[in-house]
PDB file of C-alpha atoms in Angstrom:
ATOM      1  CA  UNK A   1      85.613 101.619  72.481  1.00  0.00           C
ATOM      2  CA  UNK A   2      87.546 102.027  69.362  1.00  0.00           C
ATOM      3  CA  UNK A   3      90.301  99.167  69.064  1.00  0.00           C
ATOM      4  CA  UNK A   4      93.761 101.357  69.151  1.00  0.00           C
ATOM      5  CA  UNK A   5      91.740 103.059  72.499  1.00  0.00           C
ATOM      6  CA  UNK A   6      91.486  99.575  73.853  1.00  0.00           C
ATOM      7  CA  UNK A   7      95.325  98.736  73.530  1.00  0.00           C
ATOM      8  CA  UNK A   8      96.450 101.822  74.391  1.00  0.00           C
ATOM      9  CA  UNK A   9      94.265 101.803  77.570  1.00  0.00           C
ATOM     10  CA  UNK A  10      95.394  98.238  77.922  1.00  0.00           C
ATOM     11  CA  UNK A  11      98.677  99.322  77.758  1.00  0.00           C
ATOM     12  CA  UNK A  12      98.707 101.978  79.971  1.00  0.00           C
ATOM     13  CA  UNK A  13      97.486  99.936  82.945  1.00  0.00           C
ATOM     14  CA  UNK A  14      99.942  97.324  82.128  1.00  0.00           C
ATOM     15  CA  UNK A  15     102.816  99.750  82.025  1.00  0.00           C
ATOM     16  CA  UNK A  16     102.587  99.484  85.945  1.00  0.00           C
ATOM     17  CA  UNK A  17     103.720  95.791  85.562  1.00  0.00           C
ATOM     18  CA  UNK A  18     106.804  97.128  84.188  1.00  0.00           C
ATOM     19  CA  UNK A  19     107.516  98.688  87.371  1.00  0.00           C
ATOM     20  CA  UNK A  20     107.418  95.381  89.327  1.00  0.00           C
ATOM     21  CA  UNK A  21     109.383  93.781  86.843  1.00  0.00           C
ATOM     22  CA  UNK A  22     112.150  96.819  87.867  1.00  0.00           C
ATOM     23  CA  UNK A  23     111.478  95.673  91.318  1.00  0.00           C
ATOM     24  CA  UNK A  24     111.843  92.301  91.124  1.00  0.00           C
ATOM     25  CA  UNK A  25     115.050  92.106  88.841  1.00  0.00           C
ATOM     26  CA  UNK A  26     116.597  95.368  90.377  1.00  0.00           C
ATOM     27  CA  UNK A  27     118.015  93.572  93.556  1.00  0.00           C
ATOM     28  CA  UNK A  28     119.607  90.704  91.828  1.00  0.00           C
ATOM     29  CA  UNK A  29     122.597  93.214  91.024  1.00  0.00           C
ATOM     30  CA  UNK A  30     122.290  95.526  94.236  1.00  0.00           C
ATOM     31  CA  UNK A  31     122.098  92.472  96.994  1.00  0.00           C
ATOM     32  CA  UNK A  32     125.937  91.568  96.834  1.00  0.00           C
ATOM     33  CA  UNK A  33     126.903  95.505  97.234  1.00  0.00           C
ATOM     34  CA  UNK A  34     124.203  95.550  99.602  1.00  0.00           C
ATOM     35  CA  UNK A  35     125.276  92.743 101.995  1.00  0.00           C
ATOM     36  CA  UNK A  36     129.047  93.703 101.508  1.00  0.00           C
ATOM     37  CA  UNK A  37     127.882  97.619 102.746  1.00  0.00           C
ATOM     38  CA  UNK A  38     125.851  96.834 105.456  1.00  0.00           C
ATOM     39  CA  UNK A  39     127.299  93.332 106.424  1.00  0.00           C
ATOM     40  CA  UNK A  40     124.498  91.434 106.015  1.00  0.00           C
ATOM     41  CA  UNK A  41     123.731  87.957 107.913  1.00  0.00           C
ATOM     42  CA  UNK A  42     121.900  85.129 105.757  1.00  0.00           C
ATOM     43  CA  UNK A  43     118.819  86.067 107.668  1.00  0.00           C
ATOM     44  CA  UNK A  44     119.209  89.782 107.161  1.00  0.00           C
ATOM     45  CA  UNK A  45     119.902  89.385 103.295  1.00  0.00           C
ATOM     46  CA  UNK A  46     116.634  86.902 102.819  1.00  0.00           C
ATOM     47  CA  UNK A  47     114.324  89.838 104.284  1.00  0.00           C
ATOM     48  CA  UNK A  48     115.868  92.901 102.494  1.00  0.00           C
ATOM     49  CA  UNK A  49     115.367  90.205  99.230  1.00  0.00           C
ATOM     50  CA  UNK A  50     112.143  88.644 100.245  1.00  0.00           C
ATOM     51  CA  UNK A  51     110.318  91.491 101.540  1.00  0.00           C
ATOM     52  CA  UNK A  52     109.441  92.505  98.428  1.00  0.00           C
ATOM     53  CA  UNK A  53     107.880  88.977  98.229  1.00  0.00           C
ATOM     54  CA  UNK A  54     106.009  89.358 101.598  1.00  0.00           C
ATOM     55  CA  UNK A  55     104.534  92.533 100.378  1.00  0.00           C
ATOM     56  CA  UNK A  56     103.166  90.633  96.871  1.00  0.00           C
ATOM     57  CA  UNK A  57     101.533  88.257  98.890  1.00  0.00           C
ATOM     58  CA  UNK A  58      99.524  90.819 101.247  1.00  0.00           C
ATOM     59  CA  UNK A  59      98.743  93.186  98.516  1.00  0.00           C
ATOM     60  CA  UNK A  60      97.456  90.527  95.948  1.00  0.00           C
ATOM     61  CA  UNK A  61      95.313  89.031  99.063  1.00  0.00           C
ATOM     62  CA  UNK A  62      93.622  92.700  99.673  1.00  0.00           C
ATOM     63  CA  UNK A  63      93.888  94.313  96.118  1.00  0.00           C
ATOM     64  CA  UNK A  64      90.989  92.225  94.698  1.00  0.00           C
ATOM     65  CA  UNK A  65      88.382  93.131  97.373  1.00  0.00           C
ATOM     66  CA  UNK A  66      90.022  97.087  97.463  1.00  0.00           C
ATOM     67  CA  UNK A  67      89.224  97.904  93.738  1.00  0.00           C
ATOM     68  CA  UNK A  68      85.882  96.024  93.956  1.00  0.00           C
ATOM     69  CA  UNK A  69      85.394  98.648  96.445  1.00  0.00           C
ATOM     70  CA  UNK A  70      86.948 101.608  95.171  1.00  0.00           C
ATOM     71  CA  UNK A  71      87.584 101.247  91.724  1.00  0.00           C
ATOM     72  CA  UNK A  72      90.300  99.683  89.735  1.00  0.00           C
ATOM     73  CA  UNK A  73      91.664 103.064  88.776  1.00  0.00           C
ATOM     74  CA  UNK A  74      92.002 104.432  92.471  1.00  0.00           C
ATOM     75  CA  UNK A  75      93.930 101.334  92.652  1.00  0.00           C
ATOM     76  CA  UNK A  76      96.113 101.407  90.232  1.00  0.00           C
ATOM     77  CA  UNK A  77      97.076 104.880  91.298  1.00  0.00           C
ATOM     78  CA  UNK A  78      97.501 103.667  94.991  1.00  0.00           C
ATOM     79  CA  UNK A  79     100.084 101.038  93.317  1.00  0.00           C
ATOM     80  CA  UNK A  80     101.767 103.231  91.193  1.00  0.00           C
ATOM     81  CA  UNK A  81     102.141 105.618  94.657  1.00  0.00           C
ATOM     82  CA  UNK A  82     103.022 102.566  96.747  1.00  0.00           C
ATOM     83  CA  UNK A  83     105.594 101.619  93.794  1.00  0.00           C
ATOM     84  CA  UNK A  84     107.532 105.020  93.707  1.00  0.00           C
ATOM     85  CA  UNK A  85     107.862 105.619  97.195  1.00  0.00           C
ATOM     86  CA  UNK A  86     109.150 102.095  97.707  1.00  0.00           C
ATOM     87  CA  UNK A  87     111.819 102.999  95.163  1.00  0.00           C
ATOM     88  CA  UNK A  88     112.939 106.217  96.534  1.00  0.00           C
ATOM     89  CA  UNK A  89     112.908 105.454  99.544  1.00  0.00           C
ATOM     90  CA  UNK A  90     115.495 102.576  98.625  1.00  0.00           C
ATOM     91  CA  UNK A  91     117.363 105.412  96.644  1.00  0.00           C
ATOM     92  CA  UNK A  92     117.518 108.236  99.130  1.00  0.00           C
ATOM     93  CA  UNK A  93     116.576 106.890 102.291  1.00  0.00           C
ATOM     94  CA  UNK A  94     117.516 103.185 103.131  1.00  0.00           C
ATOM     95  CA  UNK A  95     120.858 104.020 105.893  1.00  0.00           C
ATOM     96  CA  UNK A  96     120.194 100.580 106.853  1.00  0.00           C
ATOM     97  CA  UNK A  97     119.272  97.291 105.907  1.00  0.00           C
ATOM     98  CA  UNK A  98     116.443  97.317 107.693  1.00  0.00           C
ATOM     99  CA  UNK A  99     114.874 100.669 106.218  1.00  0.00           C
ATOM    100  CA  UNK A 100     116.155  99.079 103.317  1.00  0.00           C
ATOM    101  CA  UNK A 101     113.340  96.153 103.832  1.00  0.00           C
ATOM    102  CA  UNK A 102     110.328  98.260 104.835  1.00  0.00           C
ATOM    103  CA  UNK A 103     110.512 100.202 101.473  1.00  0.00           C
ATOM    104  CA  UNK A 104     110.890  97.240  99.853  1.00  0.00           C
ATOM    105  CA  UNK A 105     107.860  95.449 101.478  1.00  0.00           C
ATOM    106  CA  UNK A 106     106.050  98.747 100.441  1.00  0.00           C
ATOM    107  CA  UNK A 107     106.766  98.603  96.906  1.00  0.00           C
ATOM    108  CA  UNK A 108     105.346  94.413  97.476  1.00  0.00           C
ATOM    109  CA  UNK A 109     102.354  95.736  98.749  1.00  0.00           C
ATOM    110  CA  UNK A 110     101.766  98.005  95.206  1.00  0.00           C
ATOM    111  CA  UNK A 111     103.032  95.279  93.337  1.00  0.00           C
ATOM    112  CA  UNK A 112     100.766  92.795  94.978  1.00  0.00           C
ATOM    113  CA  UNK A 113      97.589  95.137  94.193  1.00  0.00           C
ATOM    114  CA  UNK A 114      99.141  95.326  90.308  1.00  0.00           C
ATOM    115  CA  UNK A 115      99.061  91.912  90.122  1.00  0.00           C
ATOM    116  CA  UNK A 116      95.344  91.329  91.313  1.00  0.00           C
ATOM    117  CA  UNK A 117      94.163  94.662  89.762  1.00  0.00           C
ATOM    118  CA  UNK A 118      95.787  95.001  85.780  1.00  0.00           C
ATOM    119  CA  UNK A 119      94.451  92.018  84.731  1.00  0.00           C
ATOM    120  CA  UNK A 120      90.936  92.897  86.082  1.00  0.00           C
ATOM    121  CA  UNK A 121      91.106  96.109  84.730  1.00  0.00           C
ATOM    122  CA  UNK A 122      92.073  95.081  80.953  1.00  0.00           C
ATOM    123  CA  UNK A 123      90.037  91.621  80.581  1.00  0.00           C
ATOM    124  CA  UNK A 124      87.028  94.234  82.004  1.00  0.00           C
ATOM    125  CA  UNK A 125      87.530  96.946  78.854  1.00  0.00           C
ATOM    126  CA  UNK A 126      88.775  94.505  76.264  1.00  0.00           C
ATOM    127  CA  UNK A 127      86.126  92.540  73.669  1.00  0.00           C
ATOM    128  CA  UNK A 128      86.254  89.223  74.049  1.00  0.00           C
ATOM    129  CA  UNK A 129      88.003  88.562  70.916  1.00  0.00           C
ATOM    130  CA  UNK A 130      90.993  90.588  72.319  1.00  0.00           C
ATOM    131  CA  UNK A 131      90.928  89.877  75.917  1.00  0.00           C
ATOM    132  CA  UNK A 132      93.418  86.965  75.920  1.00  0.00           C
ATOM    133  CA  UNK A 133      95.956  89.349  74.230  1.00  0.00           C
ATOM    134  CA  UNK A 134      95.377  92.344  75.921  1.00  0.00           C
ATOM    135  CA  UNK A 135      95.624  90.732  79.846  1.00  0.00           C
ATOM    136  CA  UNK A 136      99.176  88.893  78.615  1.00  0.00           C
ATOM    137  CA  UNK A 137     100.662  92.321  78.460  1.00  0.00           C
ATOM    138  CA  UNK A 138     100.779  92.397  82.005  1.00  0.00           C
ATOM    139  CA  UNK A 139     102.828  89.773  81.737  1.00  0.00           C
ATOM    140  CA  UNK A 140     105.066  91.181  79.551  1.00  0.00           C
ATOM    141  CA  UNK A 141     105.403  94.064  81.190  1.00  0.00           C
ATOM    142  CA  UNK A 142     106.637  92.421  84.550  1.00  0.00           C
ATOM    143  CA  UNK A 143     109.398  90.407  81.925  1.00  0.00           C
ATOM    144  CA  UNK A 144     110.086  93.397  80.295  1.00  0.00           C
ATOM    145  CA  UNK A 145     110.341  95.335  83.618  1.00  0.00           C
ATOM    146  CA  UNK A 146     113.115  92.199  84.494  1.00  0.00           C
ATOM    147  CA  UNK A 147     115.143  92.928  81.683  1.00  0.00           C
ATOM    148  CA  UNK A 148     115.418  96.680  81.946  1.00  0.00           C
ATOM    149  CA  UNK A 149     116.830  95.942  85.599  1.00  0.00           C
ATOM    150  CA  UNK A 150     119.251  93.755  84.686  1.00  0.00           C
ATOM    151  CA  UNK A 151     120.763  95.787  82.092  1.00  0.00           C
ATOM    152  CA  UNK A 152     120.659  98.883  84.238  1.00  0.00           C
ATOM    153  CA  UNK A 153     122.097  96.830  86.513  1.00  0.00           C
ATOM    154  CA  UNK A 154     124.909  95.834  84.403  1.00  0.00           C
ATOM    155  CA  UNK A 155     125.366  99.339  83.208  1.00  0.00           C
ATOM    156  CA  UNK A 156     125.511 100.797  86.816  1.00  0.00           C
ATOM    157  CA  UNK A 157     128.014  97.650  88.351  1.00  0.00           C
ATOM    158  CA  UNK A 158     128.829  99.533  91.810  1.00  0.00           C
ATOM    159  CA  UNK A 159     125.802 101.058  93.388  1.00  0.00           C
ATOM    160  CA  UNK A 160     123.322 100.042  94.546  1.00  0.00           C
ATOM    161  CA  UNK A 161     120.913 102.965  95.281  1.00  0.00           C
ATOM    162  CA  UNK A 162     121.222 104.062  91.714  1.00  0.00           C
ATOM    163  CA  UNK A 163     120.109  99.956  90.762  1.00  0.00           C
ATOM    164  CA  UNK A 164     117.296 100.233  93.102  1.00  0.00           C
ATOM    165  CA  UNK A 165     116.689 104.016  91.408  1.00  0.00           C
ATOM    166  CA  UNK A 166     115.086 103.075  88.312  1.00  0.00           C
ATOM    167  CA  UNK A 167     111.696 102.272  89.254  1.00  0.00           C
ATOM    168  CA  UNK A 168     110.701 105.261  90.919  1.00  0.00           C
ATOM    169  CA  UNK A 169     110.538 107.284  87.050  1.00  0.00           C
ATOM    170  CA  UNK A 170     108.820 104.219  85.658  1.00  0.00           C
ATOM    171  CA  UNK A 171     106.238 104.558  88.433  1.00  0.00           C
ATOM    172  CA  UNK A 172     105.921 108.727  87.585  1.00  0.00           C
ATOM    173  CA  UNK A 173     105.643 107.402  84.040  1.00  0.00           C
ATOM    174  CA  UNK A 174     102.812 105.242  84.909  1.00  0.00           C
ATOM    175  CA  UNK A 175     100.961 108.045  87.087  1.00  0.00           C
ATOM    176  CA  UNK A 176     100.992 109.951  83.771  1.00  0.00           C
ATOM    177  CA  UNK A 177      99.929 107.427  81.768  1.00  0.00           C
ATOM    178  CA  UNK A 178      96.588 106.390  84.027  1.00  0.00           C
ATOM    179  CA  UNK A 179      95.734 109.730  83.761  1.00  0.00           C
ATOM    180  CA  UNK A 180      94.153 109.168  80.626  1.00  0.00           C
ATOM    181  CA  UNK A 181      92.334 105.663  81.439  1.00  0.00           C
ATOM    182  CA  UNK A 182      88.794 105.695  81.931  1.00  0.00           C
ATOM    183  CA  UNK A 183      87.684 103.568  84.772  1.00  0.00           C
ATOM    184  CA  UNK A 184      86.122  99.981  84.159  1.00  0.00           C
ATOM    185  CA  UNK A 185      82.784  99.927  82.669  1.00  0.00           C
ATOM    186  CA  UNK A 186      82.409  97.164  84.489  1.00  0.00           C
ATOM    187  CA  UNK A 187      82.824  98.489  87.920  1.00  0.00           C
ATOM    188  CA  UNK A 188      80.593 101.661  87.321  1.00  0.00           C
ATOM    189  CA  UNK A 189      77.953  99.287  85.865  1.00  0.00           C
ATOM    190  CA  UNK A 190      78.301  97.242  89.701  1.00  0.00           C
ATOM    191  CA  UNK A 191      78.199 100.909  91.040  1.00  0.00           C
ATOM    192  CA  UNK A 192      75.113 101.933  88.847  1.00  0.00           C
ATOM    193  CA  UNK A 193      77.094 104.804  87.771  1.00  0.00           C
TER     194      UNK A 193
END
């Protein structure tokens, strides 16, 4: 592969990571609205914060073995799904803290599979000489993804589904943008394809 088709591909499946990085830095302005709306306990307000957390964990655990299986492109789709209906749901649907939660463990399951898949996926169609590079971007996307929250979050100040809004066109935004990776040459070589 030619090297601007390498970055670009590289960057395409990292642009996911941007996405958790919305995630991740998206409730740090929507929590205190959140609790104040629905009254939140300390317990209550650790889960609708930590599920995302819970969901990481689980999908990092099974994303490995899932895109040895199917592919690291199915997967990163799956993710990008997982991602988006996580954040709408947390837009338009979350009447309670608890909904609230379970969308946001969904989007920790996609983000968990991101984290395990991406840097597969680029260290597996980068040359060696640019394979350090290429699998920081994930990375940087997650930081970038952080910092786009936060000033969203700044800009928006008072509510909380529109904080939590964000990721949902970064994850229709990635959809588009894996539609032009090819899948790892690495994993059709394992598949003898």
């Amino acid at each position: 592969m030619k090297k601007s088709l390498v970055i670009f591909c590289a960057f395409a499946a990292a642009f996911g990571a941007v996405v958790v990085g919305l995630n991740m830095g998206g409730i740090s302005g929507a929590i205190n609205i959140i609790e104040h709306e629905f009254i939140l306990t300390s317990l209550a307000k650790g889960f609708v914060t930590g599920s995302l957390l819970i969901g990481c964990l689980i999908g990092a655990l099974i994303g490995g073995g899932l895109s040895d299986r199917y592919g690291r492109k199915p997967l990163l789709y799956v993710s990008a799904f997982l991602l988006g209906v996580s954040s709408f749901g947390c837009w338009c649907f979350a009447p309670s803290w608890v909904y609230l939660t379970v969308y946001r463990f969904i989007g920790g399951l996609g983000a968990g599979i991101l984290s395990a898949v991406i840097p597969t996926y680029i260290s597996e169609i980068s040359p060696a000489r640019l394979r350090g590079t290429l699998v920081s971007f994930y990375q940087v996307g997650v930081v970038v993804g952080i910092l786009i929250a936060y000033v969203w979050n700044y800009c928006i100040r008072d509510d909380w589904h529109l904080m939590l809004s964000l990721p949902f066109f970064f994850s229709i935004g990635a959809v588009v943008l894996l539609l032009f990776l090819p899948e790892s040459p690495v994993w059709l070589e394992e598949q003898d394809k």
